[in-house]
C-alpha atoms as an extended CHARMM CRD file, in Angstrom:
* protein
*
        75  EXT
         1         1  UNK       CA             30.1650000000       71.9590000000       79.1800000000  PROA      1               0.0000000000
         2         2  UNK       CA             29.9260000000       74.2250000000       76.2470000000  PROA      2               0.0000000000
         3         3  UNK       CA             28.4850000000       76.9610000000       78.6150000000  PROA      3               0.0000000000
         4         4  UNK       CA             31.4440000000       76.5700000000       81.0520000000  PROA      4               0.0000000000
         5         5  UNK       CA             33.8570000000       76.7540000000       77.9260000000  PROA      5               0.0000000000
         6         6  UNK       CA             32.3600000000       79.8560000000       76.8210000000  PROA      6               0.0000000000
         7         7  UNK       CA             32.3930000000       81.4080000000       80.2490000000  PROA      7               0.0000000000
         8         8  UNK       CA             36.0790000000       80.5540000000       80.7060000000  PROA      8               0.0000000000
         9         9  UNK       CA             36.5710000000       82.4690000000       77.3550000000  PROA      9               0.0000000000
        10        10  UNK       CA             37.5710000000       79.0460000000       75.5970000000  PROA      10              0.0000000000
        11        11  UNK       CA             34.6140000000       78.6740000000       73.3020000000  PROA      11              0.0000000000
        12        12  UNK       CA             36.2090000000       79.5060000000       69.9080000000  PROA      12              0.0000000000
        13        13  UNK       CA             39.4010000000       77.9720000000       68.4660000000  PROA      13              0.0000000000
        14        14  UNK       CA             40.8880000000       76.8040000000       71.9050000000  PROA      14              0.0000000000
        15        15  UNK       CA             38.1400000000       74.2930000000       72.9190000000  PROA      15              0.0000000000
        16        16  UNK       CA             35.1870000000       72.7140000000       71.0250000000  PROA      16              0.0000000000
        17        17  UNK       CA             32.4810000000       70.5120000000       72.6930000000  PROA      17              0.0000000000
        18        18  UNK       CA             30.7400000000       68.0030000000       70.5180000000  PROA      18              0.0000000000
        19        19  UNK       CA             28.8110000000       64.7090000000       70.8200000000  PROA      19              0.0000000000
        20        20  UNK       CA             30.3440000000       61.6040000000       69.5330000000  PROA      20              0.0000000000
        21        21  UNK       CA             30.2880000000       57.8190000000       70.0650000000  PROA      21              0.0000000000
        22        22  UNK       CA             32.4690000000       56.2140000000       72.7640000000  PROA      22              0.0000000000
        23        23  UNK       CA             35.6300000000       56.8730000000       70.8070000000  PROA      23              0.0000000000
        24        24  UNK       CA             36.6320000000       53.1880000000       71.1600000000  PROA      24              0.0000000000
        25        25  UNK       CA             36.7660000000       53.7280000000       74.8630000000  PROA      25              0.0000000000
        26        26  UNK       CA             33.2980000000       52.3600000000       75.8590000000  PROA      26              0.0000000000
        27        27  UNK       CA             34.5940000000       50.6940000000       79.0440000000  PROA      27              0.0000000000
        28        28  UNK       CA             35.8150000000       54.2320000000       80.2570000000  PROA      28              0.0000000000
        29        29  UNK       CA             32.4220000000       55.6740000000       80.3740000000  PROA      29              0.0000000000
        30        30  UNK       CA             32.0060000000       59.3400000000       79.3970000000  PROA      30              0.0000000000
        31        31  UNK       CA             35.3170000000       60.2920000000       77.5630000000  PROA      31              0.0000000000
        32        32  UNK       CA             36.7570000000       63.4370000000       76.4100000000  PROA      32              0.0000000000
        33        33  UNK       CA             39.4830000000       63.4960000000       73.9140000000  PROA      33              0.0000000000
        34        34  UNK       CA             41.8460000000       66.7680000000       74.2550000000  PROA      34              0.0000000000
        35        35  UNK       CA             43.5470000000       67.9590000000       70.9630000000  PROA      35              0.0000000000
        36        36  UNK       CA             46.1470000000       68.6340000000       69.8950000000  PROA      36              0.0000000000
        37        37  UNK       CA             47.9050000000       66.9450000000       72.8640000000  PROA      37              0.0000000000
        38        38  UNK       CA             45.8410000000       63.7240000000       71.9870000000  PROA      38              0.0000000000
        39        39  UNK       CA             45.0870000000       62.4290000000       75.4180000000  PROA      39              0.0000000000
        40        40  UNK       CA             41.8050000000       61.0790000000       77.0360000000  PROA      40              0.0000000000
        41        41  UNK       CA             39.8740000000       61.9350000000       80.1930000000  PROA      41              0.0000000000
        42        42  UNK       CA             37.7490000000       58.9010000000       81.2640000000  PROA      42              0.0000000000
        43        43  UNK       CA             34.8770000000       58.1400000000       83.4740000000  PROA      43              0.0000000000
        44        44  UNK       CA             33.9740000000       61.8500000000       83.4410000000  PROA      44              0.0000000000
        45        45  UNK       CA             31.2090000000       63.1370000000       85.4940000000  PROA      45              0.0000000000
        46        46  UNK       CA             29.2930000000       66.5930000000       85.5540000000  PROA      46              0.0000000000
        47        47  UNK       CA             31.1540000000       67.3000000000       88.7610000000  PROA      47              0.0000000000
        48        48  UNK       CA             34.3540000000       66.8630000000       86.8230000000  PROA      48              0.0000000000
        49        49  UNK       CA             33.4230000000       69.7050000000       84.2130000000  PROA      49              0.0000000000
        50        50  UNK       CA             34.6200000000       72.8590000000       86.0660000000  PROA      50              0.0000000000
        51        51  UNK       CA             38.0980000000       71.1770000000       87.0340000000  PROA      51              0.0000000000
        52        52  UNK       CA             38.4970000000       69.9880000000       83.2760000000  PROA      52              0.0000000000
        53        53  UNK       CA             37.5910000000       73.4760000000       81.9070000000  PROA      53              0.0000000000
        54        54  UNK       CA             40.0100000000       75.2480000000       84.5160000000  PROA      54              0.0000000000
        55        55  UNK       CA             42.6740000000       72.7780000000       83.3730000000  PROA      55              0.0000000000
        56        56  UNK       CA             42.0740000000       73.5050000000       79.6790000000  PROA      56              0.0000000000
        57        57  UNK       CA             42.1520000000       77.4160000000       80.5200000000  PROA      57              0.0000000000
        58        58  UNK       CA             45.5000000000       76.8170000000       82.3900000000  PROA      58              0.0000000000
        59        59  UNK       CA             47.0500000000       74.5080000000       79.8400000000  PROA      59              0.0000000000
        60        60  UNK       CA             47.2510000000       71.5240000000       82.4000000000  PROA      60              0.0000000000
        61        61  UNK       CA             45.8900000000       68.1190000000       82.8330000000  PROA      61              0.0000000000
        62        62  UNK       CA             43.4230000000       66.6090000000       85.3950000000  PROA      62              0.0000000000
        63        63  UNK       CA             45.7330000000       63.8670000000       85.9800000000  PROA      63              0.0000000000
        64        64  UNK       CA             43.2450000000       61.7080000000       88.0190000000  PROA      64              0.0000000000
        65        65  UNK       CA             41.0590000000       61.5310000000       85.0170000000  PROA      65              0.0000000000
        66        66  UNK       CA             43.6250000000       60.8540000000       82.3350000000  PROA      66              0.0000000000
        67        67  UNK       CA             43.3780000000       57.4830000000       80.6610000000  PROA      67              0.0000000000
        68        68  UNK       CA             46.4710000000       55.2360000000       80.8510000000  PROA      68              0.0000000000
        69        69  UNK       CA             48.0810000000       53.4360000000       77.9170000000  PROA      69              0.0000000000
        70        70  UNK       CA             46.5100000000       50.2230000000       79.5970000000  PROA      70              0.0000000000
        71        71  UNK       CA             43.1600000000       51.7620000000       79.8470000000  PROA      71              0.0000000000
        72        72  UNK       CA             43.3460000000       52.9370000000       76.1090000000  PROA      72              0.0000000000
        73        73  UNK       CA             44.3620000000       49.3230000000       75.1460000000  PROA      73              0.0000000000
        74        74  UNK       CA             41.3550000000       47.7200000000       76.8270000000  PROA      74              0.0000000000
        75        75  UNK       CA             39.1890000000       50.0860000000       74.9490000000  PROA      75              0.0000000000
């Protein structure tokens, strides 16, 4: 993901990729927290990364990956 963010010109202040625990969303598999909008992508796969990076570049969300309030409550 870091390489694709850099290739899209998002590596500096616009996007930061770092390892973490499950962000209290263990049931959602691989999870990405997007700030400052404070929403989560869940069940992310490597195949999703190019779409996520393009969405970040365009300032939009990949709606099919956004965790709902119900998903977040389940953790």
